[in-house]
PDB file of C-alpha atoms in Angstrom:
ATOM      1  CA  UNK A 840       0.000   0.000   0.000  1.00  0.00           C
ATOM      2  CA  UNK A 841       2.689   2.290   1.198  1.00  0.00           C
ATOM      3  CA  UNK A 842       4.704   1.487  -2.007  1.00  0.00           C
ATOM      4  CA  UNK A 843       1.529   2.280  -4.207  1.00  0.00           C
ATOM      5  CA  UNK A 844       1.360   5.474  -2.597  1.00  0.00           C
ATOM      6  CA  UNK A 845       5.198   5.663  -3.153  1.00  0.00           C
ATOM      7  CA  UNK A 846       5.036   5.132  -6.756  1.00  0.00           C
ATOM      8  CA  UNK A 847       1.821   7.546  -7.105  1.00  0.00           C
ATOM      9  CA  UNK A 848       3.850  10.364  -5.590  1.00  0.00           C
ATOM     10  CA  UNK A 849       7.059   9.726  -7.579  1.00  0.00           C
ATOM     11  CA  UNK A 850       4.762  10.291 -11.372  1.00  0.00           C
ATOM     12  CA  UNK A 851       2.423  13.102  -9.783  1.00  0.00           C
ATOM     13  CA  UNK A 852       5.909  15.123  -8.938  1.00  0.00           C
ATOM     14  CA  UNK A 853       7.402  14.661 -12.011  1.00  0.00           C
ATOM     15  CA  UNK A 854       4.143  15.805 -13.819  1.00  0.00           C
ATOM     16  CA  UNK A 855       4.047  18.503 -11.555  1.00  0.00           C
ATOM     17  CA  UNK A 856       7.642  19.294 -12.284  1.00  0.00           C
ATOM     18  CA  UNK A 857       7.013  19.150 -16.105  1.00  0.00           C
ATOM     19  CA  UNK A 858       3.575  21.564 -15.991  1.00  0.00           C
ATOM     20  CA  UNK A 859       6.250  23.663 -13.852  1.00  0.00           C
ATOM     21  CA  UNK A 860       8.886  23.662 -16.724  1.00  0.00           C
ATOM     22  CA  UNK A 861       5.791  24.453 -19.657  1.00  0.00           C
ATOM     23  CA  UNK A 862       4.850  27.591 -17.311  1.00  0.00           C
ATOM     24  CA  UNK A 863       8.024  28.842 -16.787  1.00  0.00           C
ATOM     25  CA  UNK A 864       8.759  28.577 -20.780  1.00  0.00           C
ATOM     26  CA  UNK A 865       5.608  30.259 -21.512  1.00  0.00           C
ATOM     27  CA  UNK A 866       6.136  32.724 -18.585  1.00  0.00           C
ATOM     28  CA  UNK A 867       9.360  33.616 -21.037  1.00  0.00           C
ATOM     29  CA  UNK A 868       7.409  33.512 -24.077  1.00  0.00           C
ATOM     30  CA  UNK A 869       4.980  35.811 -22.861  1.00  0.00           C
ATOM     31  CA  UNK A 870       7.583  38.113 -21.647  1.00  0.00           C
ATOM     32  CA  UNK A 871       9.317  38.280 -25.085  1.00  0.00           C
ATOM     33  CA  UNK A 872       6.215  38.981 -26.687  1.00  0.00           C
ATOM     34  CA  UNK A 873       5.705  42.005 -24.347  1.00  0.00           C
ATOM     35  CA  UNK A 874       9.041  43.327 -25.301  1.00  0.00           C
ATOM     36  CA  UNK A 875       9.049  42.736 -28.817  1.00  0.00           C
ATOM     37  CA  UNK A 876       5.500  44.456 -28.190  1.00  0.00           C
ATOM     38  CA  UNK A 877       6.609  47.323 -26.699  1.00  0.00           C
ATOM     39  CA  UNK A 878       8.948  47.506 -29.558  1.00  0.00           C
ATOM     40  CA  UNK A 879       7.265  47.806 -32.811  1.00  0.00           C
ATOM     41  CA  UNK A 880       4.463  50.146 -30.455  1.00  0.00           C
ATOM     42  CA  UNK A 881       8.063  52.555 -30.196  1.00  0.00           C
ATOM     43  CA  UNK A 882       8.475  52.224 -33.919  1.00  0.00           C
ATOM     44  CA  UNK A 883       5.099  52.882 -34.429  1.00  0.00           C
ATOM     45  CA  UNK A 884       4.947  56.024 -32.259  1.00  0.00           C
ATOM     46  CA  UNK A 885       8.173  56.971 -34.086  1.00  0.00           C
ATOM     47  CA  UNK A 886       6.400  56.921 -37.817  1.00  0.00           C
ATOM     48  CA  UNK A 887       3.297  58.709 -36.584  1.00  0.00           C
ATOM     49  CA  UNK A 888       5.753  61.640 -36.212  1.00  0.00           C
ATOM     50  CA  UNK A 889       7.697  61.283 -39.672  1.00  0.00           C
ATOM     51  CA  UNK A 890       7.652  64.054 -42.580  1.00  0.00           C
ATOM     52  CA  UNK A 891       7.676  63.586 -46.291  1.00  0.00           C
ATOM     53  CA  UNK A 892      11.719  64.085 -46.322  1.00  0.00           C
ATOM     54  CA  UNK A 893      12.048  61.451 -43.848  1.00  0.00           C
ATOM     55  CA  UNK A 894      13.340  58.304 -45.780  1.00  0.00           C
ATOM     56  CA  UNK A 895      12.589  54.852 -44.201  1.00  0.00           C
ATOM     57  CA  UNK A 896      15.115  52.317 -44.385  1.00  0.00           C
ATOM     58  CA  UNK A 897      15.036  48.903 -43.471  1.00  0.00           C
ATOM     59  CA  UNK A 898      17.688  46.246 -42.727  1.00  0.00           C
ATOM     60  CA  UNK A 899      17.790  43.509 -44.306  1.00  0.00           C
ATOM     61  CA  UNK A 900      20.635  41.064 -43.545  1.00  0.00           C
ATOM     62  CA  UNK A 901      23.581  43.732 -43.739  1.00  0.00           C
ATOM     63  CA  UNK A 902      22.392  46.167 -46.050  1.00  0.00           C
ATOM     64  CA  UNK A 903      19.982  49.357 -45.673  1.00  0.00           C
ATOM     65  CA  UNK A 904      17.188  48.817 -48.127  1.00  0.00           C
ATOM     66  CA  UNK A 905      14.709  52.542 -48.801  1.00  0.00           C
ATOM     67  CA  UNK A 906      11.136  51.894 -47.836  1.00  0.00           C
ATOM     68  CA  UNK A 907       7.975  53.397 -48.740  1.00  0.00           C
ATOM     69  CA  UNK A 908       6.654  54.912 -45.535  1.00  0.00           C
ATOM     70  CA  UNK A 909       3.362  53.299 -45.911  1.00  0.00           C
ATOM     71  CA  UNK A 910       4.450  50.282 -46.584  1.00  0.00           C
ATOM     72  CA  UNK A 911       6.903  50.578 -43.462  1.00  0.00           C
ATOM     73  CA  UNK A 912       3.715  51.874 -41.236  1.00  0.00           C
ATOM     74  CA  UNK A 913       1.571  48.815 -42.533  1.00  0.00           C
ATOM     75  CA  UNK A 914       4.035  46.269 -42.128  1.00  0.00           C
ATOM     76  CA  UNK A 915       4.202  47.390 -38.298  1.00  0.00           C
ATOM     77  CA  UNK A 916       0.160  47.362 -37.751  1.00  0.00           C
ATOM     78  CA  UNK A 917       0.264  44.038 -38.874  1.00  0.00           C
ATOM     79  CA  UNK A 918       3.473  42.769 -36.993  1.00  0.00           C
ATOM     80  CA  UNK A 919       1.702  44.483 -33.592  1.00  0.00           C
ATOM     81  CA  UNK A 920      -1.447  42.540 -34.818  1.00  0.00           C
ATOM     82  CA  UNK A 921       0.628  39.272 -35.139  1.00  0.00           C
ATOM     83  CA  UNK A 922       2.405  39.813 -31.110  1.00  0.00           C
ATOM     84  CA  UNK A 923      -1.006  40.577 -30.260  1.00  0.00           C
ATOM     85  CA  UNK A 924      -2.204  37.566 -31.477  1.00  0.00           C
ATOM     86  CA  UNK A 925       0.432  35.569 -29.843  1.00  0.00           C
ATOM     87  CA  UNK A 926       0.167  36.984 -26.471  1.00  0.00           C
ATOM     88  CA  UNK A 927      -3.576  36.121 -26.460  1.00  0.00           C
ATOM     89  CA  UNK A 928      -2.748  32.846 -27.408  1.00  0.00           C
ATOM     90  CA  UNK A 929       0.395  32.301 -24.569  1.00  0.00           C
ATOM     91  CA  UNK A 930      -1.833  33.933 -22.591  1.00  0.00           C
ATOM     92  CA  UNK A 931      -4.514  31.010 -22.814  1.00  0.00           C
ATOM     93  CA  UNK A 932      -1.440  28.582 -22.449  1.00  0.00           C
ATOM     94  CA  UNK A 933      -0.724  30.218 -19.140  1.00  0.00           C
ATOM     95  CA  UNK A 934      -3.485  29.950 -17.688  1.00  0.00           C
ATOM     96  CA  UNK A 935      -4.083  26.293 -18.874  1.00  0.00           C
ATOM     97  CA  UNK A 936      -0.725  25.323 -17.185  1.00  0.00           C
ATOM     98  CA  UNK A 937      -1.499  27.578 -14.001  1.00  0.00           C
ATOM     99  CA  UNK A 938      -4.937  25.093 -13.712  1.00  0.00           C
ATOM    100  CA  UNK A 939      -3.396  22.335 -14.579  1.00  0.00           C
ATOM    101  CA  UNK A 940      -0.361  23.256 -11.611  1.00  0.00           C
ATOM    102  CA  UNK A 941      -2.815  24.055  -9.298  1.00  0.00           C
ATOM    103  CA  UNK A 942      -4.568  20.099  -9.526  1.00  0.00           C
ATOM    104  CA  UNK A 943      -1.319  18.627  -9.297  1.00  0.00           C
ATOM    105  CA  UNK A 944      -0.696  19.996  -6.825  1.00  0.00           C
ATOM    106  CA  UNK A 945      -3.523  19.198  -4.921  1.00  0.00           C
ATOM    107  CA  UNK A 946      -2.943  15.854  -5.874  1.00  0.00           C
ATOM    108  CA  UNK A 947       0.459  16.158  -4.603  1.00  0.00           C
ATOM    109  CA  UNK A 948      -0.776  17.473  -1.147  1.00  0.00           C
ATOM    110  CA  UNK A 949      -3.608  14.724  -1.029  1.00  0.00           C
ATOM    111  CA  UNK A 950      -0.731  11.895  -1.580  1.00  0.00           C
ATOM    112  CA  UNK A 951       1.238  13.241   0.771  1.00  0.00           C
ATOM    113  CA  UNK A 952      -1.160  13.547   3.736  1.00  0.00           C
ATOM    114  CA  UNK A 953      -2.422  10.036   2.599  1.00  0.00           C
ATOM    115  CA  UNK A 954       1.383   8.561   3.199  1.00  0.00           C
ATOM    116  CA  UNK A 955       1.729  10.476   6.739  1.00  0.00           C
ATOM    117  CA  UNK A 956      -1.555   8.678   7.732  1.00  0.00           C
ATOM    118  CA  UNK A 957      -0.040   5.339   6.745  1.00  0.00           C
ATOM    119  CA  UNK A 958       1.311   3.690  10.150  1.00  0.00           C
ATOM    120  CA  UNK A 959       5.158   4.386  10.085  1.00  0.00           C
ATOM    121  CA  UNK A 960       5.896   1.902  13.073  1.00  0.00           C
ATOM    122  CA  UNK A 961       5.528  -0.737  10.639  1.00  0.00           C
ATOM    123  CA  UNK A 962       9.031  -0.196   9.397  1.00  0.00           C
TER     124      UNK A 962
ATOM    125  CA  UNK B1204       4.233  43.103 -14.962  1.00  0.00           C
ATOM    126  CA  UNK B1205       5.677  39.554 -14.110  1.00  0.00           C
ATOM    127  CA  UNK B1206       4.576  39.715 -10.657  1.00  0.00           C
ATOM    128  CA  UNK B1207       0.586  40.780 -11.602  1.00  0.00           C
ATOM    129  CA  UNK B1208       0.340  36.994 -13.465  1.00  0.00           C
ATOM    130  CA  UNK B1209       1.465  35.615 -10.463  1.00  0.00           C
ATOM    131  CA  UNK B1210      -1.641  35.896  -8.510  1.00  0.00           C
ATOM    132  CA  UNK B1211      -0.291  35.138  -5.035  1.00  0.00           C
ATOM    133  CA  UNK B1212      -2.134  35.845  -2.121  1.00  0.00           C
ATOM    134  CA  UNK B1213      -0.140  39.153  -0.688  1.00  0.00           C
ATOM    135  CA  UNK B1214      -3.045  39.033   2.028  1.00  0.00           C
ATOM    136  CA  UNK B1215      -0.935  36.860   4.281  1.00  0.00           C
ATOM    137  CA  UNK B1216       0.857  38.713   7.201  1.00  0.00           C
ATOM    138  CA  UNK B1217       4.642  38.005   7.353  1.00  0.00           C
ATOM    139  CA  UNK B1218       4.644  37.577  10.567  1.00  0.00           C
ATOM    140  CA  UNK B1219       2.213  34.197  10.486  1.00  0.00           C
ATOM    141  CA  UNK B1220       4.192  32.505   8.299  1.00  0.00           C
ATOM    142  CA  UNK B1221       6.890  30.125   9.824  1.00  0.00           C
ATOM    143  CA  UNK B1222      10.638  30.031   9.677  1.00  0.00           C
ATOM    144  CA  UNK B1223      11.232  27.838   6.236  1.00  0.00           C
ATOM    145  CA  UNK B1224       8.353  29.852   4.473  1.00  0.00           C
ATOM    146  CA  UNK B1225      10.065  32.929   5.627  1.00  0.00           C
ATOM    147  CA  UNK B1226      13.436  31.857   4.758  1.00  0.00           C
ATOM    148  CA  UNK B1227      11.589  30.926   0.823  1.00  0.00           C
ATOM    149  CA  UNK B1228      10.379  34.371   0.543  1.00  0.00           C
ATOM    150  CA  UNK B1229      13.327  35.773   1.366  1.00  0.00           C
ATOM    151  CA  UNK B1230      15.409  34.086  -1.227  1.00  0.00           C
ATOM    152  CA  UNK B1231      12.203  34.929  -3.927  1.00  0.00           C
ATOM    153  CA  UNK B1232      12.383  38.622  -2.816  1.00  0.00           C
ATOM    154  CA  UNK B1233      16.493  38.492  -3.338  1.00  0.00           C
ATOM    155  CA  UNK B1234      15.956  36.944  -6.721  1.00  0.00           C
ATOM    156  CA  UNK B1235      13.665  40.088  -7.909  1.00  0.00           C
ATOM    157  CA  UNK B1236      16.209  42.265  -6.339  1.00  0.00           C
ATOM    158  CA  UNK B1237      18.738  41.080  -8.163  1.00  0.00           C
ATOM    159  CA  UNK B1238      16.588  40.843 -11.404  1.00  0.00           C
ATOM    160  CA  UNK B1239      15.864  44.343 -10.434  1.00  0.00           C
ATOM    161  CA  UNK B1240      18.630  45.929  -9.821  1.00  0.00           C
ATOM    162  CA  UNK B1241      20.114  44.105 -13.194  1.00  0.00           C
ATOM    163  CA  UNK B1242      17.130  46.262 -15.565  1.00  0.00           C
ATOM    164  CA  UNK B1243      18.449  49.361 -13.495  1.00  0.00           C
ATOM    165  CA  UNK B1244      22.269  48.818 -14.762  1.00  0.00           C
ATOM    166  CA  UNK B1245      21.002  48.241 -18.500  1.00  0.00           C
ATOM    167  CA  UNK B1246      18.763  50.606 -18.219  1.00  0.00           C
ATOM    168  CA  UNK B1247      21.952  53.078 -17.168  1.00  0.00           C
ATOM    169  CA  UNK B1248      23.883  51.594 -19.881  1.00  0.00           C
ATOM    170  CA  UNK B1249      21.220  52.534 -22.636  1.00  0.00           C
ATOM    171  CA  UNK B1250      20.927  55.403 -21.223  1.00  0.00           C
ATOM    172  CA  UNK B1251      24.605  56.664 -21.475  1.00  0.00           C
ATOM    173  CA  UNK B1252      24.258  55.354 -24.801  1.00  0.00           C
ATOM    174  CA  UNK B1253      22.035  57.348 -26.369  1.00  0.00           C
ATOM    175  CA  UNK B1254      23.585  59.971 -25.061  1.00  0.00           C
ATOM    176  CA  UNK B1255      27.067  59.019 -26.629  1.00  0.00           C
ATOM    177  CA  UNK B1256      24.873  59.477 -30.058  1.00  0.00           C
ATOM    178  CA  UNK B1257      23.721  62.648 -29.047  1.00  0.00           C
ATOM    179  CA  UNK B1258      27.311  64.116 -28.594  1.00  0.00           C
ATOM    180  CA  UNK B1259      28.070  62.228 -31.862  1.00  0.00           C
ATOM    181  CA  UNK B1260      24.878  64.084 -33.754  1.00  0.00           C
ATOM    182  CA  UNK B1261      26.656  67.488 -32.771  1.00  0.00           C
ATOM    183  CA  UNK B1262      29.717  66.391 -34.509  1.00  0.00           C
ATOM    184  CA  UNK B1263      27.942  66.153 -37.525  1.00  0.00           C
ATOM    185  CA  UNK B1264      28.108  69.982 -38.117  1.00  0.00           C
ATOM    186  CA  UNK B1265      28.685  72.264 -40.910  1.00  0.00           C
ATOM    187  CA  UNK B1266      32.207  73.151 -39.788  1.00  0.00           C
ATOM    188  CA  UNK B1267      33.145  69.625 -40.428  1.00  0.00           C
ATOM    189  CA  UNK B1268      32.503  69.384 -43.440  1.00  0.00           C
ATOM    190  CA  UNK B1269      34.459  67.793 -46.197  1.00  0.00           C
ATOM    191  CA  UNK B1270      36.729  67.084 -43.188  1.00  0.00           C
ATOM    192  CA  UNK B1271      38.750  63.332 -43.098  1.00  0.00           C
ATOM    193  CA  UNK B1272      37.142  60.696 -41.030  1.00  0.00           C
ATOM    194  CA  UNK B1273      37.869  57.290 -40.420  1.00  0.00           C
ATOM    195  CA  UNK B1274      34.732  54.899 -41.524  1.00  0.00           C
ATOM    196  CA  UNK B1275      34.968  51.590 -39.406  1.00  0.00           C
ATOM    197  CA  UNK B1276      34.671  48.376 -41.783  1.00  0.00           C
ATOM    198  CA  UNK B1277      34.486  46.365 -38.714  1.00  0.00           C
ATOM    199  CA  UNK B1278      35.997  46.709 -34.876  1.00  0.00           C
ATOM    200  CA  UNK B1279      39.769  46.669 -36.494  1.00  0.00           C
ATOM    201  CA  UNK B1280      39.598  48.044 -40.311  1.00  0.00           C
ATOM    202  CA  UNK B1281      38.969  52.058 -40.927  1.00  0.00           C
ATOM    203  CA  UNK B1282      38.557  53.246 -44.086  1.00  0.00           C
ATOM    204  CA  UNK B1283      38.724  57.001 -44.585  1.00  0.00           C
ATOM    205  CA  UNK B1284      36.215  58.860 -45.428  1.00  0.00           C
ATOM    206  CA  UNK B1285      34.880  62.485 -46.102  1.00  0.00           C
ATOM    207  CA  UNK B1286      31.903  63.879 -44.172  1.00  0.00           C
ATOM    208  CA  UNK B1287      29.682  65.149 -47.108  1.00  0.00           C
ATOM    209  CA  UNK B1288      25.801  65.145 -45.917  1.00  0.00           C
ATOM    210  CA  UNK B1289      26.213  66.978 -42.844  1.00  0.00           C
ATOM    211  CA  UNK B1290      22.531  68.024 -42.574  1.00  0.00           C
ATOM    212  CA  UNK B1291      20.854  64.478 -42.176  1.00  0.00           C
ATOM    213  CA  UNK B1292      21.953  61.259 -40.263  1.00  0.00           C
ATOM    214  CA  UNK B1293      20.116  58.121 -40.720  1.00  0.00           C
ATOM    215  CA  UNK B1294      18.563  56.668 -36.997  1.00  0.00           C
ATOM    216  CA  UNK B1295      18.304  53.289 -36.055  1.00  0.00           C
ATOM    217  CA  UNK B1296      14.113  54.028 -34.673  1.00  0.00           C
ATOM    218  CA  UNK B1297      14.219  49.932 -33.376  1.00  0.00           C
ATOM    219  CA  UNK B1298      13.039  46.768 -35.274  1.00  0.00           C
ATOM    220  CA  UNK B1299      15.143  46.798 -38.113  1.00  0.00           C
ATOM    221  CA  UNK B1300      13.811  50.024 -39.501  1.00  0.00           C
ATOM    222  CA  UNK B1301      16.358  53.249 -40.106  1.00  0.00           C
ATOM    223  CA  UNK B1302      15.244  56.741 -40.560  1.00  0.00           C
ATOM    224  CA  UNK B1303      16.744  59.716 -42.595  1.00  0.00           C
ATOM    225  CA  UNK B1304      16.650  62.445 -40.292  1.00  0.00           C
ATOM    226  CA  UNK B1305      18.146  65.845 -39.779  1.00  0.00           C
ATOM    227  CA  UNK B1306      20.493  67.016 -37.656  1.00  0.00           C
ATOM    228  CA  UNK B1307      17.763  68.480 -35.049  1.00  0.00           C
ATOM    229  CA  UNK B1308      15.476  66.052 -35.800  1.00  0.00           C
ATOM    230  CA  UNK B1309      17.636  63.392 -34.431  1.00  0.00           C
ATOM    231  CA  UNK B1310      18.810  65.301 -31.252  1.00  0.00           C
ATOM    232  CA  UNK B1311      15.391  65.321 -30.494  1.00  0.00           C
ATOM    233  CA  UNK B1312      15.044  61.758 -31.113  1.00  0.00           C
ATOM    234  CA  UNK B1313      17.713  61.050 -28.665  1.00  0.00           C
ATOM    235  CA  UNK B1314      17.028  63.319 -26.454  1.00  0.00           C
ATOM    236  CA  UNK B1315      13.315  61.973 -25.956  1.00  0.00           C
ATOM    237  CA  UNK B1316      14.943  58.583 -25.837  1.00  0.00           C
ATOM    238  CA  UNK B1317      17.089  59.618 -22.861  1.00  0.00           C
ATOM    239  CA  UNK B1318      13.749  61.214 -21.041  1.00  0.00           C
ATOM    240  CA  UNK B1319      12.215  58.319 -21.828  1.00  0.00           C
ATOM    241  CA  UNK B1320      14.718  55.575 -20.058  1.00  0.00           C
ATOM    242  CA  UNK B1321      15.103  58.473 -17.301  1.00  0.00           C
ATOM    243  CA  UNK B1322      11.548  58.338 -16.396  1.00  0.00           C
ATOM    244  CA  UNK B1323      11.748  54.830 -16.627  1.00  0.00           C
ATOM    245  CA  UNK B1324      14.929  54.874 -14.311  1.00  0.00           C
ATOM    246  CA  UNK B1325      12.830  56.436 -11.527  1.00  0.00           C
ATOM    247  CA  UNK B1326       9.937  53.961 -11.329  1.00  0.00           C
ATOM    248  CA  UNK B1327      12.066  51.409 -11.402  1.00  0.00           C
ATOM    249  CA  UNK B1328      14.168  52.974  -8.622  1.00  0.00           C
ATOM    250  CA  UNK B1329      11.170  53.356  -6.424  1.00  0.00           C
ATOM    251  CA  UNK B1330       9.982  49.905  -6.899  1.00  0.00           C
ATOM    252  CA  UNK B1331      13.774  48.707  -5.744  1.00  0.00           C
ATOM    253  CA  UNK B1332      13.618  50.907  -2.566  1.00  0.00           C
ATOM    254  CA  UNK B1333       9.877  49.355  -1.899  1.00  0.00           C
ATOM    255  CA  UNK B1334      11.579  45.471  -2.777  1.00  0.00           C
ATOM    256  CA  UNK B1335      14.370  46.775  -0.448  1.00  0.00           C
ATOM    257  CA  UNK B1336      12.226  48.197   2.644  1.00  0.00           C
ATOM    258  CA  UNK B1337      10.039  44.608   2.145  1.00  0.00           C
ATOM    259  CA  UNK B1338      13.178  42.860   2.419  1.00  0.00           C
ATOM    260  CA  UNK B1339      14.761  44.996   5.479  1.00  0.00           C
ATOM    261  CA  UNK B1340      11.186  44.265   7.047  1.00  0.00           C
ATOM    262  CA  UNK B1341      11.224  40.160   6.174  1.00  0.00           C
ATOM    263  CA  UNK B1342      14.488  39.871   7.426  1.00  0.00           C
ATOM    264  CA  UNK B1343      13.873  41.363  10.783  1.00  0.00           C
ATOM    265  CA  UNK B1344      11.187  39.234  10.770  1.00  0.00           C
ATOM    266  CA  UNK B1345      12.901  35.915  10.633  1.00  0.00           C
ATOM    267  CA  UNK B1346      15.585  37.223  13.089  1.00  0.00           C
ATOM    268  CA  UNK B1347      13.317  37.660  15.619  1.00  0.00           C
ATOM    269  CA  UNK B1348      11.139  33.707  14.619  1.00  0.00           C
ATOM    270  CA  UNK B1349      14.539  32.381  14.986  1.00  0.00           C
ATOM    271  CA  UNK B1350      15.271  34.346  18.461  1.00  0.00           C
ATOM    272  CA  UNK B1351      12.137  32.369  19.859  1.00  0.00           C
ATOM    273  CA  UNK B1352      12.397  29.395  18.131  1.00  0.00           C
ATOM    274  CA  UNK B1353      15.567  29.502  20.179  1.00  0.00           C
ATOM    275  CA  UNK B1354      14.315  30.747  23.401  1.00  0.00           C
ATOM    276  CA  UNK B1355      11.793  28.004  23.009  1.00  0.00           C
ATOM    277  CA  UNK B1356      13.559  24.958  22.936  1.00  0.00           C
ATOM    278  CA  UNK B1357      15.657  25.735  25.387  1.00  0.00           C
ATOM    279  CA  UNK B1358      12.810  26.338  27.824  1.00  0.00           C
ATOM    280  CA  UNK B1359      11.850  23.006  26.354  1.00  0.00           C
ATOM    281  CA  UNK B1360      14.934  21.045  26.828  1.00  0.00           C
ATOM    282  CA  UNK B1361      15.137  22.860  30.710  1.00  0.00           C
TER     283      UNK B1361
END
């Protein structure tokens, strides 16, 4: 019985350790979505304030390449659509894992309390 | 805006909490500090930054002009060059994207950039001295669990 118990414990930590793992890789996601975010909103703010004379160039590998300003402004809506996108979506992955944690460990606690109640002066 | 995901309950009075749990949120609050006080130092270091390009935008002035520079290839190989276009300077604006800017324009640029990271500087700064007093607090804390813990168990063993 003990050993059952045992055993259960041993797989319901290492699932809890590998929901762990998934949250703290989304938690970095998530926070690389916020910068590159925070980023393109910069750029953004940056070519609401451009003039006609004010030539957009954009890198591409090592070279400078002239870019229409529109074309510049649009490509940035969408790319702050796109992070958007993805944050919603890491977003639902967080708080899937955070549920998912939370069971475990509740399951982890119940296990536990379920050993201690086992009668140690058997050993 | 890590620590608003994190819903923990911040309900729970320090002072109920026993020795071990003390001893984890002490080590949790020294790994934010640390985290912390790491954003302030880049923060500094973009900072100084963008003002080394300010002070290189003012170089860029008429009386240079047509003047000898050396253009760096990479970190070792200068080419020279002559400054001819002393009115515009093109500004890296983040992303990949590059801007042709004048001269003021791009002070401006930079100098909203430096504003920007100083206002930034100061929050941050604040929340550090909060972390800090929380820490100072948590610590005195657990000195004074562990002075009865002590006092306890030796009434105990006595």
């Amino acid at each position: 019985m003990a050993a059952a118990l045992q055993e259960r414990l041993q797989t319901a930590s290492a699932d809890f350790q590998k929901i762990q793992n998934d949250l703290s890789l989304a938690v970095d996601a998530r926070q690389k979505l916020e910068a590159q975010l925070s980023e393109n909103e910069l750029v953004k703010k940056e070519f609401a304030s451009l003039t006609e004379e004010n030539t957009v160039y954009k890198l591409v590998g090592p070279v400078l390449i002239k870019q229409d300003q529109t074309e510049a402004k649009q490509n940035v809506d969408t790319r702050l659509e796109f992070i958007r996108g993805e944050i919603k979506r890491v977003e639902g992955q967080l708080k899937d894992l955070g549920e998912k944690s939370e069971k475990k460990k509740l399951e982890l606690v119940e296990i536990q309390a379920a050993l201690q109640q086992q009668p140690t002066n058997e050993t | 805006m890590a620590s608003s995901s994190s819903a923990q309950p911040q309900q729970i009075n320090v002072t109920d909490l026993d020795v071990p749990q003390l001893a984890d949120v002490r080590r949790q609050l020294e790994e934010e500090l640390t985290h912390l006080s790491n954003s302030y130092a880049q923060l500094r270091q973009a900072q100084a930054k963008f003002k080394a390009c300010i002070d290189n935008v003012g170089q860029v002035k008429p009386e240079n002009k047509e003047k000898t520079i050396l253009v760096p290839l990479t970190n070792s190989l200068y080419v020279p060059g002559k400054l001819l276009d002393v009115e515009h300077v093109i500004v890296d604006v983040g992303t990949g994207y590059y801007v042709k800017k004048t001269r003021p324009q791009a002070m401006k640029h930079y100098e909203s950039k430096v504003e920007y990271i100083r206002t930034n500087l100061e929050a941050l700064q604040e929340t550090i001295q909060k972390k800090q007093e929380n820490m100072n607090y948590l610590i005195n804390v657990l000195q004074m669990k562990l002075q009865q813990q002590a006092s306890g168990k030796e009434t105990k063993v006595g």
